[in-house]
Amino acid sequence: MTHPRRRPVLLAAVPVAVAALLAAADPALAAGPTGTRGVGDPYFPLAGNGGYHVGHYDLTLRYDPARKHLDGKAVLTARATRRLTRFDLDLHGLKVTGVTVDHAKAAFRRDGQELVVTPRHALRKGRAFRVAVTYAGTPQPVTDPDGSLDGWIPTDDGAFVAGEPQGAMTWFPANNHPTDKSSYDFTLTVPEGRTAVANGVLLSRRTAHGKTTFRWRQTEPMAAYLATATVGKFRVEQYTTRTGVKVYNAVDPREATAAAPVLKKLPSVLDWESGLFGRYPFRAAGAIVDRAPQVGYALETQTRPVYDSAPDLSTLVHETAHQWFGDSVSLTTWKDIWLNEGFASYAEWLYAEQHGGKTAQQTFDALYARPAADGLWAFPAGNPGSGANIFDTPVYARGAMTLHALRTAVGDRAFLRILRAWADAHRDGHGTTAQFEHFAERLSGKDLDGLFRTWLHTAGKPDRP
Ligand code: ARG
Ligand code: ZN
């Protein structure tokens, strides 16, 4: 699906004086038809860029952990969705040494996280084009509005690379918003003895002159924030599951003992989740278990989640569930983050319920018992209010409670049918909260307005369902 959210074309309606003011504030606005500086996400206004869609990223990176130095070349294959005299990419830090559009040198300038590119000739609407950017430097992670680090995060033996919500732009120029999904090729060169792990399938691994080059391919469309190129000293395990999914696990040896019993369950977790949510959406799977205590979270990097230490089983279940909910079915706006985190959290509840742990009802009841002043009730799951809150408890726990309330209202069979059909209908695409609400009503034949209004959209602790 292409850009479901499009900024309304306001400029034509803006009075001349205001347009002149805008042009004075941003001279580039005077340059005529252009791409925009963001896709219009209210939580991250500069994230992504309007005016084009990236079909494919070809990233060639060399990383020297000792110097923390990255050399990169990114080749993006894109299509203009309007006439473009210039367009933006998102890139944070690093030094750009050259940009070409269709092999011709293009002018560029930096403006905060915007890399503004002016091709020699305007690109007409609908035209396919190729942008190549060469760059280098020491990647600087982003500090998110919630204070967490995000992006290319150095570790003692390499880098932990995770980009939710903003960090992709710390290591490659991107259309950095989940509305745009693309396929990826990675060619990653690191010192011999280190391993560089990206998404998808490993195509080749070659060592020469003290360096090893790993080539990875992510075929199914992926949002930029789900890309990784994690580097470290890893023990590698590779196998193919009974259903033909290629598994590649990379584990920091210091985490190996703790990780082993959990990683051994990955095939059975994939089977169990496929039984509930439908066919696993990708051809590759696995885990990257790093030692990165400065990070403090795991991320559902597509096909191969990255963990900052050996995960427990519940975390493995959570990140694996995201492959359906968040990765295959993507957000169109960060406000809808409960569609990722509420669903992955509810997968944990279901896993416990079906594996001799607490029932989902018991988990729900324990949460519901929290007093009205508890942080759990700080905001409704469907309205975190700002980018600073998108990983807060209400998104995860109240999000999962919303699904439990739905299950209670429609019954187990209809509920599971909804989850599965949702993943199937939006596979390799996008979904919004409003679409999910309609979808659940249509499949169950029930009026669920009140339920969703209460749990997703109304402040305060809801009445017991
Ligand atoms: N999506 C991740 C998880 O729940 C959390 C990522 C948190 N990112 C951050 N910058 N705080 O599994
Ligand atoms: Zn999650």
Tab-separated table of C-alpha atoms and ligand atoms in Angstrom:
chain	number	residue	atom	x	y	z
A	1	MET	CA	0.000	0.000	0.000
A	2	THR	CA	1.336	3.459	-0.793
A	3	HIS	CA	1.066	6.484	1.461
A	4	PRO	CA	-2.351	6.075	3.008
A	5	ARG	CA	-1.799	9.370	4.798
A	6	ARG	CA	-1.203	12.221	2.487
A	7	ARG	CA	-0.875	15.785	3.572
A	8	PRO	CA	-3.661	17.896	2.198
A	9	VAL	CA	-2.320	20.261	-0.438
A	10	LEU	CA	-2.658	23.417	1.569
A	11	LEU	CA	-0.226	25.715	-0.135
A	12	ALA	CA	-2.500	26.633	-3.025
A	13	ALA	CA	-5.085	27.902	-0.548
A	14	VAL	CA	-2.630	29.915	1.535
A	15	PRO	CA	-2.948	33.672	0.993
A	16	VAL	CA	-0.043	35.204	-0.876
A	17	ALA	CA	1.292	37.127	2.136
A	18	VAL	CA	1.429	33.990	4.261
A	19	ALA	CA	3.069	32.069	1.438
A	20	ALA	CA	5.719	34.777	1.227
A	21	LEU	CA	6.306	34.530	4.973
A	22	LEU	CA	6.662	30.763	4.736
A	23	ALA	CA	9.065	31.159	1.850
A	24	ALA	CA	11.138	33.611	3.880
A	25	ALA	CA	11.310	31.121	6.756
A	26	ASP	CA	12.237	28.296	4.411
A	27	PRO	CA	13.658	29.540	1.111
A	28	ALA	CA	13.260	26.072	-0.392
A	29	LEU	CA	9.495	26.462	-0.156
A	30	ALA	CA	9.770	29.133	-2.802
A	31	ALA	CA	11.275	26.637	-5.219
A	32	GLY	CA	7.961	25.306	-6.479
A	33	PRO	CA	6.635	21.745	-6.329
A	34	THR	CA	8.665	19.698	-3.895
A	35	GLY	CA	8.561	16.838	-1.519
A	36	THR	CA	7.666	17.590	2.091
A	37	ARG	CA	9.786	17.395	5.221
A	38	GLY	CA	7.631	14.744	6.864
A	39	VAL	CA	4.667	12.526	6.108
A	40	GLY	CA	2.533	14.447	8.576
A	41	ASP	CA	2.821	12.223	11.645
A	42	PRO	CA	1.748	14.420	14.561
A	43	TYR	CA	4.092	12.626	17.021
A	44	PHE	CA	7.172	12.797	14.753
A	45	PRO	CA	6.521	15.630	12.292
A	46	LEU	CA	9.858	15.299	10.487
A	47	ALA	CA	9.717	11.498	10.160
A	48	GLY	CA	9.555	10.288	6.597
A	49	ASN	CA	9.149	12.563	3.627
A	50	GLY	CA	6.347	13.301	1.239
A	51	GLY	CA	6.522	13.053	-2.529
A	52	TYR	CA	8.003	9.640	-3.226
A	53	HIS	CA	7.928	6.014	-2.248
A	54	VAL	CA	11.051	3.854	-1.836
A	55	GLY	CA	10.757	0.423	-3.429
A	56	HIS	CA	14.210	-0.830	-2.503
A	57	TYR	CA	17.242	0.079	-0.410
A	58	ASP	CA	20.657	-1.269	-1.321
A	59	LEU	CA	22.963	-0.529	1.613
A	60	THR	CA	26.708	-1.127	1.461
A	61	LEU	CA	28.322	-0.463	4.831
A	62	ARG	CA	31.753	-0.926	6.353
A	63	TYR	CA	32.059	-0.615	10.112
A	64	ASP	CA	35.189	-0.422	12.204
A	65	PRO	CA	34.200	-1.020	15.842
A	66	ALA	CA	37.591	0.132	17.142
A	67	ARG	CA	37.183	3.616	15.611
A	68	LYS	CA	33.360	3.514	15.706
A	69	HIS	CA	33.574	4.536	12.083
A	70	LEU	CA	30.923	3.805	9.474
A	71	ASP	CA	31.409	4.168	5.711
A	72	GLY	CA	28.209	3.881	3.754
A	73	LYS	CA	26.705	3.939	0.345
A	74	ALA	CA	22.928	3.815	0.055
A	75	VAL	CA	21.204	3.316	-3.262
A	76	LEU	CA	17.465	3.895	-3.133
A	77	THR	CA	15.117	2.952	-5.926
A	78	ALA	CA	12.092	5.201	-5.629
A	79	ARG	CA	9.038	6.525	-7.433
A	80	ALA	CA	7.801	10.114	-7.405
A	81	THR	CA	4.215	10.447	-6.199
A	82	ARG	CA	4.107	14.067	-7.390
A	83	ARG	CA	6.302	16.294	-9.506
A	84	LEU	CA	9.535	16.874	-7.576
A	85	THR	CA	11.996	19.687	-8.019
A	86	ARG	CA	13.557	18.596	-4.771
A	87	PHE	CA	12.919	16.018	-2.082
A	88	ASP	CA	14.121	15.126	1.405
A	89	LEU	CA	15.658	12.046	2.957
A	90	ASP	CA	16.047	11.614	6.712
A	91	LEU	CA	19.639	11.385	7.958
A	92	HIS	CA	20.904	12.170	11.450
A	93	GLY	CA	24.578	13.055	11.848
A	94	LEU	CA	27.268	11.575	9.553
A	95	LYS	CA	28.928	13.412	6.700
A	96	VAL	CA	27.473	13.178	3.226
A	97	THR	CA	30.158	13.165	0.529
A	98	GLY	CA	28.010	12.872	-2.566
A	99	VAL	CA	24.513	12.439	-3.915
A	100	THR	CA	23.473	11.365	-7.390
A	101	VAL	CA	20.017	11.061	-8.901
A	102	ASP	CA	19.918	8.690	-11.858
A	103	HIS	CA	23.738	8.743	-11.906
A	104	ALA	CA	23.890	12.536	-12.322
A	105	LYS	CA	25.392	14.620	-9.544
A	106	ALA	CA	22.661	16.263	-7.461
A	107	ALA	CA	22.857	19.286	-5.180
A	108	PHE	CA	22.235	18.628	-1.492
A	109	ARG	CA	22.173	20.405	1.826
A	110	ARG	CA	21.677	19.365	5.426
A	111	ASP	CA	18.938	20.855	7.584
A	112	GLY	CA	18.700	19.042	10.923
A	113	GLN	CA	17.586	15.509	10.154
A	114	GLU	CA	16.586	16.461	6.615
A	115	LEU	CA	18.943	15.743	3.748
A	116	VAL	CA	17.536	17.985	1.047
A	117	VAL	CA	18.298	16.786	-2.478
A	118	THR	CA	17.824	18.875	-5.612
A	119	PRO	CA	18.169	16.763	-8.741
A	120	ARG	CA	19.513	18.392	-11.867
A	121	HIS	CA	16.142	17.932	-13.577
A	122	ALA	CA	12.729	17.867	-11.965
A	123	LEU	CA	11.223	14.402	-11.599
A	124	ARG	CA	7.777	14.118	-13.091
A	125	LYS	CA	4.990	12.473	-11.130
A	126	GLY	CA	5.041	8.693	-11.403
A	127	ARG	CA	8.658	8.524	-12.511
A	128	ALA	CA	10.992	5.850	-11.148
A	129	PHE	CA	14.356	7.214	-10.033
A	130	ARG	CA	17.546	6.085	-8.333
A	131	VAL	CA	19.248	8.063	-5.561
A	132	ALA	CA	22.755	7.190	-4.411
A	133	VAL	CA	24.179	8.733	-1.231
A	134	THR	CA	27.740	8.214	-0.013
A	135	TYR	CA	28.420	9.093	3.598
A	136	ALA	CA	30.740	8.398	6.510
A	137	GLY	CA	31.404	9.155	10.155
A	138	THR	CA	30.626	8.010	13.665
A	139	PRO	CA	26.911	7.283	13.953
A	140	GLN	CA	25.195	9.204	16.749
A	141	PRO	CA	22.195	7.466	18.293
A	142	VAL	CA	19.023	9.560	18.675
A	143	THR	CA	17.597	10.272	22.097
A	144	ASP	CA	13.856	9.708	21.801
A	145	PRO	CA	11.245	11.900	23.506
A	146	ASP	CA	10.961	9.201	26.211
A	147	GLY	CA	14.712	9.473	26.899
A	148	SER	CA	15.645	6.133	25.351
A	149	LEU	CA	18.511	5.635	22.899
A	150	ASP	CA	17.630	4.598	19.412
A	151	GLY	CA	19.591	3.800	16.264
A	152	TRP	CA	23.208	2.694	15.822
A	153	ILE	CA	24.280	2.172	19.449
A	154	PRO	CA	27.931	1.194	19.985
A	155	THR	CA	28.670	-1.814	22.202
A	156	ASP	CA	31.985	-3.128	23.548
A	157	ASP	CA	32.396	-5.387	20.501
A	158	GLY	CA	30.379	-3.724	17.742
A	159	ALA	CA	26.990	-2.047	17.614
A	160	PHE	CA	23.408	-2.796	18.634
A	161	VAL	CA	21.265	-1.490	15.790
A	162	ALA	CA	17.561	-0.878	16.372
A	163	GLY	CA	15.528	1.980	14.976
A	164	GLU	CA	12.140	2.329	16.666
A	165	PRO	CA	10.792	4.897	16.230
A	166	GLN	CA	13.470	7.181	14.757
A	167	GLY	CA	16.873	5.515	14.655
A	168	ALA	CA	17.087	4.185	11.084
A	169	MET	CA	18.309	7.625	9.997
A	170	THR	CA	21.365	7.302	12.283
A	171	TRP	CA	22.891	4.789	9.867
A	172	PHE	CA	21.291	5.228	6.457
A	173	PRO	CA	19.392	7.930	4.572
A	174	ALA	CA	15.778	6.828	4.694
A	175	ASN	CA	12.181	7.670	4.140
A	176	ASN	CA	11.942	7.135	7.860
A	177	HIS	CA	8.285	6.428	8.546
A	178	PRO	CA	6.377	3.121	8.613
A	179	THR	CA	3.968	4.331	5.916
A	180	ASP	CA	6.748	3.514	3.443
A	181	LYS	CA	7.785	-0.139	3.220
A	182	SER	CA	10.543	-1.447	0.974
A	183	SER	CA	12.734	-4.449	0.223
A	184	TYR	CA	16.396	-4.308	1.284
A	185	ASP	CA	19.817	-5.610	0.324
A	186	PHE	CA	22.674	-5.250	2.806
A	187	THR	CA	26.375	-5.699	2.137
A	188	LEU	CA	28.113	-5.379	5.489
A	189	THR	CA	31.877	-5.489	5.948
A	190	VAL	CA	33.405	-5.843	9.415
A	191	PRO	CA	36.769	-6.956	10.814
A	192	GLU	CA	37.356	-10.696	10.606
A	193	GLY	CA	36.048	-12.317	13.761
A	194	ARG	CA	33.025	-10.022	13.987
A	195	THR	CA	29.623	-10.901	12.600
A	196	ALA	CA	27.231	-8.421	10.960
A	197	VAL	CA	23.601	-9.479	11.147
A	198	ALA	CA	20.801	-7.876	9.173
A	199	ASN	CA	17.252	-8.865	8.241
A	200	GLY	CA	16.121	-11.665	5.983
A	201	VAL	CA	18.252	-14.350	4.414
A	202	LEU	CA	22.063	-14.590	4.450
A	203	LEU	CA	23.193	-14.745	0.814
A	204	SER	CA	26.936	-15.029	1.357
A	205	ARG	CA	29.787	-14.553	3.781
A	206	ARG	CA	33.329	-14.000	2.525
A	207	THR	CA	36.558	-13.230	4.306
A	208	ALA	CA	39.551	-11.572	2.626
A	209	HIS	CA	42.408	-9.399	3.885
A	210	GLY	CA	41.223	-9.494	7.479
A	211	LYS	CA	37.647	-8.404	6.702
A	212	THR	CA	34.430	-10.355	6.402
A	213	THR	CA	31.566	-9.291	4.167
A	214	PHE	CA	28.026	-10.467	4.899
A	215	ARG	CA	25.319	-10.099	2.272
A	216	TRP	CA	21.728	-10.134	3.503
A	217	ARG	CA	18.462	-9.838	1.612
A	218	GLN	CA	15.085	-8.812	3.007
A	219	THR	CA	12.552	-9.557	0.300
A	220	GLU	CA	9.215	-8.835	1.960
A	221	PRO	CA	8.457	-5.122	2.430
A	222	MET	CA	9.888	-3.644	5.620
A	223	ALA	CA	9.551	-0.325	7.446
A	224	ALA	CA	12.904	1.442	7.916
A	225	TYR	CA	12.717	1.279	11.729
A	226	LEU	CA	12.752	-2.524	11.559
A	227	ALA	CA	16.081	-2.711	9.720
A	228	THR	CA	19.155	-3.836	11.625
A	229	ALA	CA	22.851	-4.361	10.920
A	230	THR	CA	23.954	-5.438	14.373
A	231	VAL	CA	27.695	-6.098	14.719
A	232	GLY	CA	29.493	-8.084	17.379
A	233	LYS	CA	31.357	-11.238	18.339
A	234	PHE	CA	28.590	-13.767	17.955
A	235	ARG	CA	28.087	-17.505	18.009
A	236	VAL	CA	25.960	-18.399	15.033
A	237	GLU	CA	23.380	-21.134	14.667
A	238	GLN	CA	21.536	-21.829	11.396
A	239	TYR	CA	18.793	-24.266	10.484
A	240	THR	CA	15.616	-24.562	8.446
A	241	THR	CA	12.324	-25.322	10.178
A	242	ARG	CA	9.926	-28.083	9.107
A	243	THR	CA	7.879	-25.418	7.334
A	244	GLY	CA	10.897	-24.114	5.397
A	245	VAL	CA	11.651	-20.956	7.383
A	246	LYS	CA	15.375	-20.162	7.457
A	247	VAL	CA	16.520	-19.513	11.014
A	248	TYR	CA	19.725	-17.619	11.800
A	249	ASN	CA	20.553	-16.925	15.435
A	250	ALA	CA	23.531	-14.807	16.509
A	251	VAL	CA	24.356	-14.884	20.199
A	252	ASP	CA	26.931	-13.005	22.219
A	253	PRO	CA	28.935	-15.822	23.898
A	254	ARG	CA	28.495	-14.090	27.273
A	255	GLU	CA	24.729	-14.488	26.899
A	256	ALA	CA	24.829	-17.982	25.385
A	257	THR	CA	24.097	-20.045	28.484
A	258	ALA	CA	21.090	-17.963	29.459
A	259	ALA	CA	19.818	-17.693	25.884
A	260	ALA	CA	20.109	-21.350	24.847
A	261	PRO	CA	17.001	-22.806	26.532
A	262	VAL	CA	14.835	-19.928	25.287
A	263	LEU	CA	16.149	-19.934	21.698
A	264	LYS	CA	15.576	-23.686	21.552
A	265	LYS	CA	11.865	-22.887	21.788
A	266	LEU	CA	11.819	-20.540	18.792
A	267	PRO	CA	10.510	-23.198	16.339
A	268	SER	CA	7.723	-24.181	18.701
A	269	VAL	CA	6.826	-20.512	19.341
A	270	LEU	CA	6.724	-19.914	15.562
A	271	ASP	CA	4.467	-22.970	15.167
A	272	TRP	CA	2.211	-21.970	18.017
A	273	GLU	CA	1.849	-18.394	16.757
A	274	SER	CA	1.282	-19.590	13.180
A	275	GLY	CA	-1.502	-21.785	14.531
A	276	LEU	CA	-3.147	-18.719	16.101
A	277	PHE	CA	-2.288	-15.857	13.740
A	278	GLY	CA	-1.940	-17.684	10.406
A	279	ARG	CA	1.071	-18.461	8.243
A	280	TYR	CA	4.343	-16.874	9.409
A	281	PRO	CA	4.727	-13.812	7.149
A	282	PHE	CA	8.447	-14.092	6.234
A	283	ARG	CA	10.879	-16.607	4.768
A	284	ALA	CA	13.498	-15.992	7.451
A	285	ALA	CA	13.486	-15.894	11.254
A	286	GLY	CA	15.885	-15.929	14.170
A	287	ALA	CA	17.260	-13.838	16.984
A	288	ILE	CA	20.178	-11.556	17.709
A	289	VAL	CA	21.124	-11.791	21.355
A	290	ASP	CA	23.617	-9.051	22.161
A	291	ARG	CA	25.034	-7.694	25.395
A	292	ALA	CA	24.013	-4.036	25.372
A	293	PRO	CA	22.967	-2.967	28.868
A	294	GLN	CA	22.830	0.692	27.811
A	295	VAL	CA	19.845	-0.081	25.559
A	296	GLY	CA	17.261	-1.463	27.967
A	297	TYR	CA	14.849	-2.934	25.419
A	298	ALA	CA	14.452	-5.507	22.690
A	299	LEU	CA	13.133	-4.712	19.219
A	300	GLU	CA	11.150	-6.781	16.751
A	301	THR	CA	13.609	-6.106	13.881
A	302	GLN	CA	11.969	-7.805	10.919
A	303	THR	CA	12.524	-11.563	10.690
A	304	ARG	CA	15.170	-11.398	13.424
A	305	PRO	CA	14.453	-9.516	16.673
A	306	VAL	CA	17.388	-7.986	18.491
A	307	TYR	CA	17.688	-8.451	22.269
A	308	ASP	CA	19.915	-6.377	24.526
A	309	SER	CA	20.550	-9.499	26.673
A	310	ALA	CA	19.303	-13.093	26.782
A	311	PRO	CA	15.496	-12.833	26.601
A	312	ASP	CA	13.060	-14.718	28.769
A	313	LEU	CA	10.469	-16.836	26.986
A	314	SER	CA	7.758	-14.212	27.330
A	315	THR	CA	9.925	-11.617	25.570
A	316	LEU	CA	10.691	-14.096	22.779
A	317	VAL	CA	6.954	-14.719	22.371
A	318	HIS	CA	6.342	-10.946	22.318
A	319	GLU	CA	8.955	-10.062	19.688
A	320	THR	CA	7.979	-13.049	17.561
A	321	ALA	CA	4.293	-12.034	17.678
A	322	HIS	CA	5.338	-8.603	16.370
A	323	GLN	CA	6.364	-10.287	13.109
A	324	TRP	CA	2.613	-10.494	12.369
A	325	PHE	CA	1.534	-7.423	14.317
A	326	GLY	CA	3.799	-4.460	13.654
A	327	ASP	CA	6.128	-5.897	11.029
A	328	SER	CA	3.889	-7.539	8.436
A	329	VAL	CA	0.936	-5.304	9.375
A	330	SER	CA	2.492	-1.847	9.826
A	331	LEU	CA	1.361	1.366	11.426
A	332	THR	CA	0.399	4.398	9.398
A	333	THR	CA	0.808	6.703	12.383
A	334	TRP	CA	2.734	6.265	15.653
A	335	LYS	CA	-0.412	7.144	17.568
A	336	ASP	CA	-1.740	3.660	16.673
A	337	ILE	CA	1.208	1.952	18.420
A	338	TRP	CA	-1.175	-0.186	20.543
A	339	LEU	CA	-1.810	-2.172	17.312
A	340	ASN	CA	1.787	-3.353	17.737
A	341	GLU	CA	2.347	-3.447	21.481
A	342	GLY	CA	-1.138	-4.386	22.681
A	343	PHE	CA	-1.213	-7.325	20.279
A	344	ALA	CA	2.319	-8.559	21.086
A	345	SER	CA	1.544	-8.272	24.805
A	346	TYR	CA	-1.707	-10.174	24.391
A	347	ALA	CA	0.270	-12.927	22.612
A	348	GLU	CA	2.242	-13.282	25.871
A	349	TRP	CA	-0.989	-13.658	27.835
A	350	LEU	CA	-2.287	-16.280	25.419
A	351	TYR	CA	1.013	-18.141	25.534
A	352	ALA	CA	0.917	-18.320	29.310
A	353	GLU	CA	-2.723	-19.417	29.234
A	354	GLN	CA	-2.022	-22.262	26.829
A	355	HIS	CA	1.225	-23.372	28.490
A	356	GLY	CA	0.195	-23.950	32.069
A	357	GLY	CA	0.526	-20.367	33.293
A	358	LYS	CA	-2.036	-17.749	34.293
A	359	THR	CA	-5.164	-17.485	32.200
A	360	ALA	CA	-5.599	-14.274	30.245
A	361	GLN	CA	-8.567	-13.535	32.514
A	362	GLN	CA	-6.292	-13.779	35.580
A	363	THR	CA	-3.759	-11.454	33.973
A	364	PHE	CA	-6.551	-9.042	33.097
A	365	ASP	CA	-8.006	-9.182	36.626
A	366	ALA	CA	-4.636	-8.543	38.269
A	367	LEU	CA	-4.169	-5.435	36.111
A	368	TYR	CA	-7.748	-4.301	36.532
A	369	ALA	CA	-7.269	-4.358	40.311
A	370	ARG	CA	-4.796	-1.464	40.074
A	371	PRO	CA	-6.210	1.745	41.559
A	372	ALA	CA	-7.503	4.529	39.330
A	373	ALA	CA	-4.386	6.615	40.082
A	374	ASP	CA	-2.035	3.937	38.705
A	375	GLY	CA	0.022	4.806	35.612
A	376	LEU	CA	-1.779	2.019	33.753
A	377	TRP	CA	-4.772	4.349	33.451
A	378	ALA	CA	-2.752	7.445	32.518
A	379	PHE	CA	-4.178	7.551	28.990
A	380	PRO	CA	-6.386	5.423	26.738
A	381	ALA	CA	-4.507	2.833	24.667
A	382	GLY	CA	-5.435	4.447	21.357
A	383	ASN	CA	-4.301	7.931	22.309
A	384	PRO	CA	-0.833	8.149	23.933
A	385	GLY	CA	-0.883	11.921	23.429
A	386	SER	CA	2.717	12.330	22.261
A	387	GLY	CA	5.798	10.497	21.074
A	388	ALA	CA	7.105	10.538	24.646
A	389	ASN	CA	4.443	8.013	25.721
A	390	ILE	CA	4.347	5.477	22.911
A	391	PHE	CA	6.176	2.811	24.924
A	392	ASP	CA	4.351	3.409	28.213
A	393	THR	CA	2.319	0.855	30.184
A	394	PRO	CA	-1.109	1.890	28.866
A	395	VAL	CA	0.023	1.090	25.288
A	396	TYR	CA	1.168	-2.411	26.238
A	397	ALA	CA	-1.051	-3.455	29.141
A	398	ARG	CA	-4.234	-1.488	28.490
A	399	GLY	CA	-3.753	-2.340	24.809
A	400	ALA	CA	-3.751	-6.046	25.701
A	401	MET	CA	-6.698	-5.474	28.059
A	402	THR	CA	-8.598	-3.959	25.118
A	403	LEU	CA	-8.101	-7.174	23.183
A	404	HIS	CA	-9.193	-9.191	26.184
A	405	ALA	CA	-12.331	-7.065	26.506
A	406	LEU	CA	-12.957	-7.701	22.802
A	407	ARG	CA	-12.503	-11.432	23.323
A	408	THR	CA	-14.936	-11.350	26.235
A	409	ALA	CA	-17.481	-9.490	24.104
A	410	VAL	CA	-17.333	-11.642	20.956
A	411	GLY	CA	-16.261	-15.043	22.297
A	412	ASP	CA	-13.078	-17.046	21.733
A	413	ARG	CA	-13.856	-18.312	18.240
A	414	ALA	CA	-14.790	-14.954	16.772
A	415	PHE	CA	-11.859	-13.303	18.561
A	416	LEU	CA	-9.278	-15.661	17.107
A	417	ARG	CA	-10.925	-15.360	13.703
A	418	ILE	CA	-10.522	-11.569	13.949
A	419	LEU	CA	-6.805	-11.731	14.862
A	420	ARG	CA	-6.034	-14.145	12.085
A	421	ALA	CA	-8.095	-12.427	9.416
A	422	TRP	CA	-6.594	-9.044	10.382
A	423	ALA	CA	-3.042	-10.354	9.921
A	424	ASP	CA	-4.034	-11.950	6.635
A	425	ALA	CA	-5.980	-9.015	5.191
A	426	HIS	CA	-3.174	-6.522	5.916
A	427	ARG	CA	-0.170	-8.802	5.312
A	428	ASP	CA	2.862	-6.864	3.977
A	429	GLY	CA	0.782	-3.712	4.332
A	430	HIS	CA	-0.718	-1.339	6.856
A	431	GLY	CA	-3.592	-1.103	9.273
A	432	THR	CA	-5.153	1.661	11.352
A	433	THR	CA	-7.054	1.597	14.632
A	434	ALA	CA	-10.241	2.698	12.873
A	435	GLN	CA	-9.849	-0.117	10.343
A	436	PHE	CA	-9.376	-2.631	13.148
A	437	GLU	CA	-12.507	-1.421	14.912
A	438	HIS	CA	-14.599	-1.800	11.746
A	439	PHE	CA	-12.988	-5.122	10.974
A	440	ALA	CA	-13.837	-6.551	14.414
A	441	GLU	CA	-17.421	-5.331	14.126
A	442	ARG	CA	-17.852	-6.777	10.668
A	443	LEU	CA	-16.391	-10.173	11.533
A	444	SER	CA	-18.234	-10.538	14.819
A	445	GLY	CA	-21.478	-8.948	13.669
A	446	LYS	CA	-21.529	-7.009	16.944
A	447	ASP	CA	-21.701	-3.318	17.752
A	448	LEU	CA	-18.372	-2.694	19.485
A	449	ASP	CA	-18.437	1.115	19.437
A	450	GLY	CA	-18.827	1.452	23.187
A	451	LEU	CA	-16.100	-1.068	23.948
A	452	PHE	CA	-13.512	0.580	21.713
A	453	ARG	CA	-14.560	4.070	22.754
A	454	THR	CA	-14.000	3.177	26.401
A	455	TRP	CA	-10.761	1.214	26.127
A	456	LEU	CA	-9.048	3.006	23.267
A	457	HIS	CA	-10.309	6.553	23.291
A	458	THR	CA	-11.587	7.588	26.741
A	459	ALA	CA	-9.359	8.751	29.585
A	460	GLY	CA	-9.554	7.139	33.010
A	461	LYS	CA	-10.088	3.635	34.342
A	462	PRO	CA	-12.917	1.938	32.423
A	463	ASP	CA	-15.830	0.232	34.120
A	464	ARG	CA	-15.402	-3.516	34.348
A	465	PRO	CA	-16.400	-5.090	30.996
B	1	ARG	N1	8.913	-2.346	20.195
B	1	ARG	C1	9.803	-2.678	21.267
B	1	ARG	C2	9.099	-3.756	22.048
B	1	ARG	O1	8.167	-3.661	22.682
B	1	ARG	C3	10.148	-1.543	22.148
B	1	ARG	C4	11.023	-0.522	21.511
B	1	ARG	C5	11.331	0.579	22.450
B	1	ARG	N2	12.076	1.588	21.799
B	1	ARG	C6	12.479	2.707	22.386
B	1	ARG	N3	13.121	3.568	21.682
B	1	ARG	N4	12.220	2.910	23.640
B	1	ARG	O2	9.174	-4.851	21.903
B	2	ZN	ZN	6.693	-4.814	21.638
